[in-house]
Short mmCIF file of N, CA and C in Angstrom, two decimals:
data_model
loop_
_atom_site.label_atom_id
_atom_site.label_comp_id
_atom_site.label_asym_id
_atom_site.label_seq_id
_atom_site.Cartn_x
_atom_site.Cartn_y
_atom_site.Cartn_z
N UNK X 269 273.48 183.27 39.79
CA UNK X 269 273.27 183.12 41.22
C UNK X 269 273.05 184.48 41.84
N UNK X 270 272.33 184.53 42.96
CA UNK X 270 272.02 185.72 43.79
C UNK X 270 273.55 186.44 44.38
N UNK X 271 273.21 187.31 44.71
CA UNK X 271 274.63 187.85 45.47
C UNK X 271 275.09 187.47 46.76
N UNK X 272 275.53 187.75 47.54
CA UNK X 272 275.97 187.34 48.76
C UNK X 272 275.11 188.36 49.72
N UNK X 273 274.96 189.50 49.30
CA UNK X 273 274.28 190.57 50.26
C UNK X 273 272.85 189.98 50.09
N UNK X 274 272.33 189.40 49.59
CA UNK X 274 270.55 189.06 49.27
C UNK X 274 269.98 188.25 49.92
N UNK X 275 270.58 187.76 50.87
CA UNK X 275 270.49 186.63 51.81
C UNK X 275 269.69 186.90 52.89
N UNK X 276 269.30 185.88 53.57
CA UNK X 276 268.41 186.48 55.24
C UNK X 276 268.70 186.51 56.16
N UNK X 277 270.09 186.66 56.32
CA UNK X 277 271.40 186.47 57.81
C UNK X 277 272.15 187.62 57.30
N UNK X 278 272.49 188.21 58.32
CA UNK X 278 273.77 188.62 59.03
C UNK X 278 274.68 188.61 59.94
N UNK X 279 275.80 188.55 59.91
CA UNK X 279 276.87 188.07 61.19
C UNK X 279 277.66 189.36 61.86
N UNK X 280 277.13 189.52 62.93
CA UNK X 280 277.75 190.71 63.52
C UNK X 280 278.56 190.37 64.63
N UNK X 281 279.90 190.88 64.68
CA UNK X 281 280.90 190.35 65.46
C UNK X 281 281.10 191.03 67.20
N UNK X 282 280.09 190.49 67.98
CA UNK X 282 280.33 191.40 69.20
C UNK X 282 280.98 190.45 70.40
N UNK X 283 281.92 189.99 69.57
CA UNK X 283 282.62 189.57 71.23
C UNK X 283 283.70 190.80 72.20
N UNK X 284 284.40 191.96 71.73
CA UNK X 284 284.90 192.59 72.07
C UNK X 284 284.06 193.70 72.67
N UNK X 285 282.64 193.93 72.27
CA UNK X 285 281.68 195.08 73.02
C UNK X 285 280.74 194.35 73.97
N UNK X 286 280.62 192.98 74.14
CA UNK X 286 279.47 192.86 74.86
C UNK X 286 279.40 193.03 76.48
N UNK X 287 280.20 193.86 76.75
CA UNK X 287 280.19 194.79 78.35
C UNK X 287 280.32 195.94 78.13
N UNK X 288 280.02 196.45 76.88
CA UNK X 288 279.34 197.96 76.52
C UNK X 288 278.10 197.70 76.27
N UNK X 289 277.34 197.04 75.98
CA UNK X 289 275.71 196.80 75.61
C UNK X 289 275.12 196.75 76.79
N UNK X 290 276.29 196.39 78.19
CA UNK X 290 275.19 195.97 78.93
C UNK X 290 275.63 197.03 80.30
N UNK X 291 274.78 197.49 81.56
CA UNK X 291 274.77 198.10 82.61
C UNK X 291 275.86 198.00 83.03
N UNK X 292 277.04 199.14 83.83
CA UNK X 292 277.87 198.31 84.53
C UNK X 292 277.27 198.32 86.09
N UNK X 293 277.86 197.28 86.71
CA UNK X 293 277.47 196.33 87.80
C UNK X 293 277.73 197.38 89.53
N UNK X 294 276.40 197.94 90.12
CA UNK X 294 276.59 198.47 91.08
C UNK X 294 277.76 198.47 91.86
N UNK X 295 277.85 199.05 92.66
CA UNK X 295 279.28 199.20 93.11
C UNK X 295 278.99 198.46 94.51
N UNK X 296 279.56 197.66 95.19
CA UNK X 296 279.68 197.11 96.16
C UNK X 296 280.49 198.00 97.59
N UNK X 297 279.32 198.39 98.67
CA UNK X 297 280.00 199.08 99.41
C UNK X 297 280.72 198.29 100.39
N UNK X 298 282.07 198.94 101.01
CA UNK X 298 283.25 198.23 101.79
C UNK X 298 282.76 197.98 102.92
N UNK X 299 283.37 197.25 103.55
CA UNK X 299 282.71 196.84 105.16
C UNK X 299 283.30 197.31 105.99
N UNK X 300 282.26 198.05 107.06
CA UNK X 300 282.55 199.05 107.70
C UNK X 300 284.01 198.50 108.17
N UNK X 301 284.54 199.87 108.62
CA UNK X 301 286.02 199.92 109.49
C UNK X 301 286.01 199.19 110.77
N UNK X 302 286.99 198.72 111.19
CA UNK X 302 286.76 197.67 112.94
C UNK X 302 287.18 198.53 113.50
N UNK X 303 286.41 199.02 114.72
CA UNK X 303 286.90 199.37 116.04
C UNK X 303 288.33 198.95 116.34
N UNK X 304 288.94 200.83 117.26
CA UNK X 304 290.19 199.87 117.36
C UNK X 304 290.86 198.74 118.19
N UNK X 305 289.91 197.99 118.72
CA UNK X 305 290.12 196.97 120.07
C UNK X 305 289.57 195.98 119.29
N UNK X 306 288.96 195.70 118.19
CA UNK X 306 288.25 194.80 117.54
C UNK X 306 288.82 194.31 116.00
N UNK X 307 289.85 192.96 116.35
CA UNK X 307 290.36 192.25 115.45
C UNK X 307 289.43 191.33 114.06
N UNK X 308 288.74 191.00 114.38
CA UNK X 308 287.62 190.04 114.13
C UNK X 308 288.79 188.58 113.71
N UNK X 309 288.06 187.88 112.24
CA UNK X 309 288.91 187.37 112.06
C UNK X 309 289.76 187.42 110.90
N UNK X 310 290.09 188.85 110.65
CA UNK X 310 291.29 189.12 109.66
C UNK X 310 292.33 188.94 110.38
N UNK X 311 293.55 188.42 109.67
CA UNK X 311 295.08 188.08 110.10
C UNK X 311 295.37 189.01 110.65
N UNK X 312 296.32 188.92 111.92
CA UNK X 312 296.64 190.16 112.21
C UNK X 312 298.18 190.25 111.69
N UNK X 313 299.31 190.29 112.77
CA UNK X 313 300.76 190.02 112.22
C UNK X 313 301.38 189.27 112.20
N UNK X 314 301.80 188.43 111.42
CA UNK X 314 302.07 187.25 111.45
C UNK X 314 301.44 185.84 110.68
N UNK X 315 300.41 186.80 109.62
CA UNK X 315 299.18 186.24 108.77
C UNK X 315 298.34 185.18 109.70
N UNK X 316 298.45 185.13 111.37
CA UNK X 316 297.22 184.25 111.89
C UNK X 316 295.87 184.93 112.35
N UNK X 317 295.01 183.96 111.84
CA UNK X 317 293.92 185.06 112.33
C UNK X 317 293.69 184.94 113.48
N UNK X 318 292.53 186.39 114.11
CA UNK X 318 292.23 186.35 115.60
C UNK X 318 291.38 184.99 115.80
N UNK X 319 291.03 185.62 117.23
CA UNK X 319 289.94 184.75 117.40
C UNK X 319 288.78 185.00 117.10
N UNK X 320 288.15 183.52 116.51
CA UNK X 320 287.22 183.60 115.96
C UNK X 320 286.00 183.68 116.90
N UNK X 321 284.90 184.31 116.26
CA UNK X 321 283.61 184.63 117.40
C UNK X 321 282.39 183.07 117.08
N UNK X 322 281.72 182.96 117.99
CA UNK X 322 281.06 181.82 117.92
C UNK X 322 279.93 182.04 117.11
N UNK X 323 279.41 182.92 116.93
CA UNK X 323 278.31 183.30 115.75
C UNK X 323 278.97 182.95 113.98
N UNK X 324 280.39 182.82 114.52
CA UNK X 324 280.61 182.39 112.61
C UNK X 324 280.94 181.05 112.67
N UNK X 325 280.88 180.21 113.63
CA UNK X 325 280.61 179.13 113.45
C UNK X 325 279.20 178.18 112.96
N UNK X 326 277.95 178.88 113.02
CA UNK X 326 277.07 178.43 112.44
C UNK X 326 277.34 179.24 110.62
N UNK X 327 276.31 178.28 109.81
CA UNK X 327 276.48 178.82 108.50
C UNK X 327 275.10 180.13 108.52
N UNK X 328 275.50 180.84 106.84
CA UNK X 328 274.57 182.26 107.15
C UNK X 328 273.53 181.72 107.52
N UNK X 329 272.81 180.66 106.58
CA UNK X 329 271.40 180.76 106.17
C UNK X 329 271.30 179.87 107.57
N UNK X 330 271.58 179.48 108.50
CA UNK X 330 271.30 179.13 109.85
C UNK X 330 271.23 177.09 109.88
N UNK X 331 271.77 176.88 108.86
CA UNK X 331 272.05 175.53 108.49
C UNK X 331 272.92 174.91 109.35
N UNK X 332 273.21 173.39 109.26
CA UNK X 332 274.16 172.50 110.32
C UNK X 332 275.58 173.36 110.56
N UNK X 333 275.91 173.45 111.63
CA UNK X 333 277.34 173.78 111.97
C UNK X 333 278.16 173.44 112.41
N UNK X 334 279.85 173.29 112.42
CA UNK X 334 280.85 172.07 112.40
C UNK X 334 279.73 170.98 113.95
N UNK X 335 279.64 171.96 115.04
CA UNK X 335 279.36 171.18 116.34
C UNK X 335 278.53 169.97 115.71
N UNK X 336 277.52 170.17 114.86
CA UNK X 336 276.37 169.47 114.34
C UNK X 336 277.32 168.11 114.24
N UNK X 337 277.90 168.23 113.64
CA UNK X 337 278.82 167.18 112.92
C UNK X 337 279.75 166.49 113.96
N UNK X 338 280.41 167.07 114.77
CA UNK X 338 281.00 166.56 115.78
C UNK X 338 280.13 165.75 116.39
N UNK X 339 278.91 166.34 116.65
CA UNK X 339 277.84 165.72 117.91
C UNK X 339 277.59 164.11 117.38
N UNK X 340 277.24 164.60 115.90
CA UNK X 340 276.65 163.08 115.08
C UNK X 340 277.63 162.01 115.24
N UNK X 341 279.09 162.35 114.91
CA UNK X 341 279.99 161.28 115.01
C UNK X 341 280.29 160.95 116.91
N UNK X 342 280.11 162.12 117.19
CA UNK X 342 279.92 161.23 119.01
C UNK X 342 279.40 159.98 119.66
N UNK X 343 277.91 160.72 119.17
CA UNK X 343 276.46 160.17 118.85
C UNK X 343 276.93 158.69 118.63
N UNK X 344 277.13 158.51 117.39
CA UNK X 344 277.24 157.10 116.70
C UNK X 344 278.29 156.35 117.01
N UNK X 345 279.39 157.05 118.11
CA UNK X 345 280.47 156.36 118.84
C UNK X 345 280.00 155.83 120.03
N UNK X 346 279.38 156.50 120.95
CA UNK X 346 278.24 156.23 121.98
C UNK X 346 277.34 155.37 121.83
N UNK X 347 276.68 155.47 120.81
CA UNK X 347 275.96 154.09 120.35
C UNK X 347 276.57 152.80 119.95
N UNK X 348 277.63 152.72 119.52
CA UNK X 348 278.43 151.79 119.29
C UNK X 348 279.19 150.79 120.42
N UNK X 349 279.39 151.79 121.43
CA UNK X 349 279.98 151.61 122.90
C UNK X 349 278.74 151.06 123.50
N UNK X 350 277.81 150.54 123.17
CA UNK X 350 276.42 150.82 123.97
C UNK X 350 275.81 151.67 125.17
N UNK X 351 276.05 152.98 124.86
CA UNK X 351 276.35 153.68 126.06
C UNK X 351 274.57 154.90 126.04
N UNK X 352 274.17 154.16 124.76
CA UNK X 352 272.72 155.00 124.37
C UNK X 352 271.75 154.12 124.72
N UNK X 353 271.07 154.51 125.53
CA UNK X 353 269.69 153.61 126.03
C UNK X 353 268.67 154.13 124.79
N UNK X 354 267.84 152.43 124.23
CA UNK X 354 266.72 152.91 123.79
C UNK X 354 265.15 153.67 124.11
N UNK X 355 264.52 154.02 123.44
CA UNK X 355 263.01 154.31 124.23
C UNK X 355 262.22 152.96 124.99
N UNK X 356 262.84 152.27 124.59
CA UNK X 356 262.26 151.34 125.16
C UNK X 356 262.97 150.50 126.48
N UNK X 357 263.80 151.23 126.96
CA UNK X 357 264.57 150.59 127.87
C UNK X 357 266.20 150.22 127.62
N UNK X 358 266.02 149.00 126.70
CA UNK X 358 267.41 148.64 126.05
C UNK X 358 268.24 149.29 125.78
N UNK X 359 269.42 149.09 125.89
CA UNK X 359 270.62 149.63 125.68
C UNK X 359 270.87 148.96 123.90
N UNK X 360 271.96 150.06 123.17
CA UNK X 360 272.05 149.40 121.95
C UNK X 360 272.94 148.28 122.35
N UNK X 361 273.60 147.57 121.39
CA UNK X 361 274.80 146.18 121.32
C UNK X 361 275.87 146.87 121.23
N UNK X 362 276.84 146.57 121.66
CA UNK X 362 277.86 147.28 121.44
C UNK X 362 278.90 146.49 120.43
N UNK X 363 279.47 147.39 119.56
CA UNK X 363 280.17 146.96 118.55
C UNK X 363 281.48 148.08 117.95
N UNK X 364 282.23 147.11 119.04
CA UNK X 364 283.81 148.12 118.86
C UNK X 364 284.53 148.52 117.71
N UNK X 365 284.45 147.25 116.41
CA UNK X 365 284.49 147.72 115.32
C UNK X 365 284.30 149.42 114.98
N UNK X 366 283.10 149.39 115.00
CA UNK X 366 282.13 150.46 114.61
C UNK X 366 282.85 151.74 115.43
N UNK X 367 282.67 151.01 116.70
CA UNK X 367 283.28 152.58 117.70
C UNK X 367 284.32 152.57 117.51
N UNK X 368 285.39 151.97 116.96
CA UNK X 368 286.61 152.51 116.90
C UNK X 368 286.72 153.20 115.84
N UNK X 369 286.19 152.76 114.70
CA UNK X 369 285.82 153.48 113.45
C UNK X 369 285.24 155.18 113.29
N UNK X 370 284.33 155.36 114.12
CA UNK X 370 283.53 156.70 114.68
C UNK X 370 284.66 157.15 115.52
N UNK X 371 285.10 156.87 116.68
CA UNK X 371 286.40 158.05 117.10
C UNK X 371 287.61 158.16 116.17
N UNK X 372 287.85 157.03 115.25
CA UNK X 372 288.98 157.83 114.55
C UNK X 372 288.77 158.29 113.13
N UNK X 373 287.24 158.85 112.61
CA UNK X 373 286.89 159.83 111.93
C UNK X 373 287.13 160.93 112.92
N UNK X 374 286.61 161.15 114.35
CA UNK X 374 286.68 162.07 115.06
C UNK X 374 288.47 162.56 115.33
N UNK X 375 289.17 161.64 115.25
CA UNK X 375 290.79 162.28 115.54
C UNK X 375 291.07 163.04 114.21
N UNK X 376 290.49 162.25 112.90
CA UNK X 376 291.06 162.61 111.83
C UNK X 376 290.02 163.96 111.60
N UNK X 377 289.44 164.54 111.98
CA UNK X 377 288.92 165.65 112.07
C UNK X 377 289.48 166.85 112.50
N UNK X 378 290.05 165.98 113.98
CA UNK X 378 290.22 167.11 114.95
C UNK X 378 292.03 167.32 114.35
N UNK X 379 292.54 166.62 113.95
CA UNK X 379 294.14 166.84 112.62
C UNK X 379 293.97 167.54 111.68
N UNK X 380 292.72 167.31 110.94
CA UNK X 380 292.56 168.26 109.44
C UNK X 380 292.35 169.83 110.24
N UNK X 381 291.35 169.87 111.10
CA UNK X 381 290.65 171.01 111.38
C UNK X 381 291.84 171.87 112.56
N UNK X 382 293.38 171.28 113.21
CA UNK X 382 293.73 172.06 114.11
C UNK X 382 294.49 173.50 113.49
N UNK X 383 294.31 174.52 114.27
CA UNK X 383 294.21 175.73 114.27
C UNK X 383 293.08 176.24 113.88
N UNK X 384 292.37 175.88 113.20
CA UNK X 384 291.02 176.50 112.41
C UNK X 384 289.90 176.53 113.20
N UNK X 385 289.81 176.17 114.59
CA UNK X 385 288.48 176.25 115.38
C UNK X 385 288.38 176.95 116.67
N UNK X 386 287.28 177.47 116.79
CA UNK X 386 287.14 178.13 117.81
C UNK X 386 287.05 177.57 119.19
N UNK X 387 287.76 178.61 119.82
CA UNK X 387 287.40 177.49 121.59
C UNK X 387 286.62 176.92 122.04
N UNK X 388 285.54 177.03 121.61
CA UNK X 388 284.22 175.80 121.97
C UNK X 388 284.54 175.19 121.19
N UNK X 389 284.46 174.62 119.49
CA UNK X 389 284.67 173.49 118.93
C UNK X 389 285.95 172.59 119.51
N UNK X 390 287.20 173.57 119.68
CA UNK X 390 288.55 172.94 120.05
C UNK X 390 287.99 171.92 121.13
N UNK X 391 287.66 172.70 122.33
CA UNK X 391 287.34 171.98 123.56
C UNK X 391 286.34 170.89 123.68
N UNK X 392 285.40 171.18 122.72
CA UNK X 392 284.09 170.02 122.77
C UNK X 392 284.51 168.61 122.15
N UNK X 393 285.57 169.22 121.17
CA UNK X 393 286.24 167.87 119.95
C UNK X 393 286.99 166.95 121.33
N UNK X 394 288.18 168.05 121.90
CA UNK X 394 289.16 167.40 122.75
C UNK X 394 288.07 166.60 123.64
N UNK X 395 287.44 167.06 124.60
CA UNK X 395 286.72 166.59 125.65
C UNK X 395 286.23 165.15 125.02
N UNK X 396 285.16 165.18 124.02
CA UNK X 396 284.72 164.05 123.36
C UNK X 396 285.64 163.22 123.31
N UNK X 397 286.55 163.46 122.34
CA UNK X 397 287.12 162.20 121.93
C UNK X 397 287.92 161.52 123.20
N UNK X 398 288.48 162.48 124.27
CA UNK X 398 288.95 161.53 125.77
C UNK X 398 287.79 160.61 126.15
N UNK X 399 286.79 161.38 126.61
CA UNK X 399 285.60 160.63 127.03
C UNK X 399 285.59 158.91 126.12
N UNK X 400 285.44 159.10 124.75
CA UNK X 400 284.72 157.98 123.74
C UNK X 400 286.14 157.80 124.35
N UNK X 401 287.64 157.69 124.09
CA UNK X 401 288.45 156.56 124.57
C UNK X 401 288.22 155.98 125.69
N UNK X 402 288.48 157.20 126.89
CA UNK X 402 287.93 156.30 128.09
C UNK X 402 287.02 154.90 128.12
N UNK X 403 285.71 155.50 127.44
CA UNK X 403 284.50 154.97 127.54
C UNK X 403 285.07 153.20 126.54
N UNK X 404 285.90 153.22 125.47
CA UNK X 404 286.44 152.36 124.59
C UNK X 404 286.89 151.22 124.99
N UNK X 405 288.12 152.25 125.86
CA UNK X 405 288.71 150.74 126.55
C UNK X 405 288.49 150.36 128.31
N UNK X 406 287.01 151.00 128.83
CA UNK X 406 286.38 150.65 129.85
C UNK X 406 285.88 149.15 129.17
N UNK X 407 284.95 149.44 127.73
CA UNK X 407 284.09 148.24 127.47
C UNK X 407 285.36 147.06 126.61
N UNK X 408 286.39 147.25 126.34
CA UNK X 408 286.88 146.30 125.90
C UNK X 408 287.73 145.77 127.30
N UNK X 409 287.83 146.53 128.35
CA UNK X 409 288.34 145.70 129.50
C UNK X 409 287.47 144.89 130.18
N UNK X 410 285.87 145.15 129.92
CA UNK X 410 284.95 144.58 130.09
C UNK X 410 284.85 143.25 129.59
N UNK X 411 285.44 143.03 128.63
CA UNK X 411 285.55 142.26 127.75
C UNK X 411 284.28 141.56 127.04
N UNK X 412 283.67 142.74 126.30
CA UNK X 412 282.45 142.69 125.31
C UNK X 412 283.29 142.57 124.16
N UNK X 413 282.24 141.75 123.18
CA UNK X 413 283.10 141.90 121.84
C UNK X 413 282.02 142.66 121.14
N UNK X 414 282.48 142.14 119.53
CA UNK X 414 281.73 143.04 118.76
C UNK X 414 280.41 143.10 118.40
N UNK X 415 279.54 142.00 119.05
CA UNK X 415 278.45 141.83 119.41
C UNK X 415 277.83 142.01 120.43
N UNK X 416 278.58 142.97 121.00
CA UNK X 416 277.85 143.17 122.64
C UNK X 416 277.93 141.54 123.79
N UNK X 417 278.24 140.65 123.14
CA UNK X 417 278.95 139.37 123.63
C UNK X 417 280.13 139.44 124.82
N UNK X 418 279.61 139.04 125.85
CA UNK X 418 280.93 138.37 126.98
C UNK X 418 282.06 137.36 125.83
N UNK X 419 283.25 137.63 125.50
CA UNK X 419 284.04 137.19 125.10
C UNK X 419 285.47 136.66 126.27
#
């Protein structure tokens, strides 16, 4: 038989060098120092952070931001209430099911998310969701059912 060296492979063992073979990784410069009147939103004492600025409430790349999301579940509470006129005149049906369903995604939002939002989100969440109750049990004193139906 042939030898063991005569072969057309070799096995070379580089799991312990393979971040010597390769570049090491630019150095990442620190972010500038804050002014001293200017907290941003690193913790201050007491590990809470400042307040937050309204520009970091949208995402970088300029994508949906929490409001987006608030607005939609409004939106679809309002419509539910029949409180959205169509293009064509009509009002939607109203269907309390539904709207009660849409404001209490909106409570369970505004529970997961308290402390974490900025004074416009805080205030736009609070405001909304009074309004959609108001607006809730205006139409169930009305006594519409879940078909937009005189019950």
């Amino acid at each position: 038989m042939s030898d063991p060296e005569s072969k057309g492979f070799k096995v070379v063992d580089k799991r312990g060098r393979a971040d010597e073979d390769r570049e090491p990784p630019a150095a990442v410069p620190p972010p500038p120092p804050a002014s001293p009147g200017e907290t941003g939103n690193r913790p201050g004492a007491g590990g809470v952070e400042g307040k937050k600025r309204p520009e970091d409430a949208a995402s970088a790349v300029g994508g949906p931001a929490f409001l987006d999301l608030v607005g939609t579940l409004q939106f679809g509470a309002m419509a539910h209430l029949g409180m959205i006129q169509a293009p064509d005149g009509k009002r939607s049906p109203v269907n309390l099911p539904a709207a009660k369903d849409s404001i209490d995604l909106l409570v369970i939002l505004q529970e997961k998310t308290k402390g974490n939002l900025t004074e416009e989100e805080n205030e736009v969440l609070g405001e909304g969701l009074y309004h959609l109750r108001m607006a809730y049990l205006a139409v169930m004193k009305a006594g519409q059912g879940a078909g937009g139906k005189e019950t």
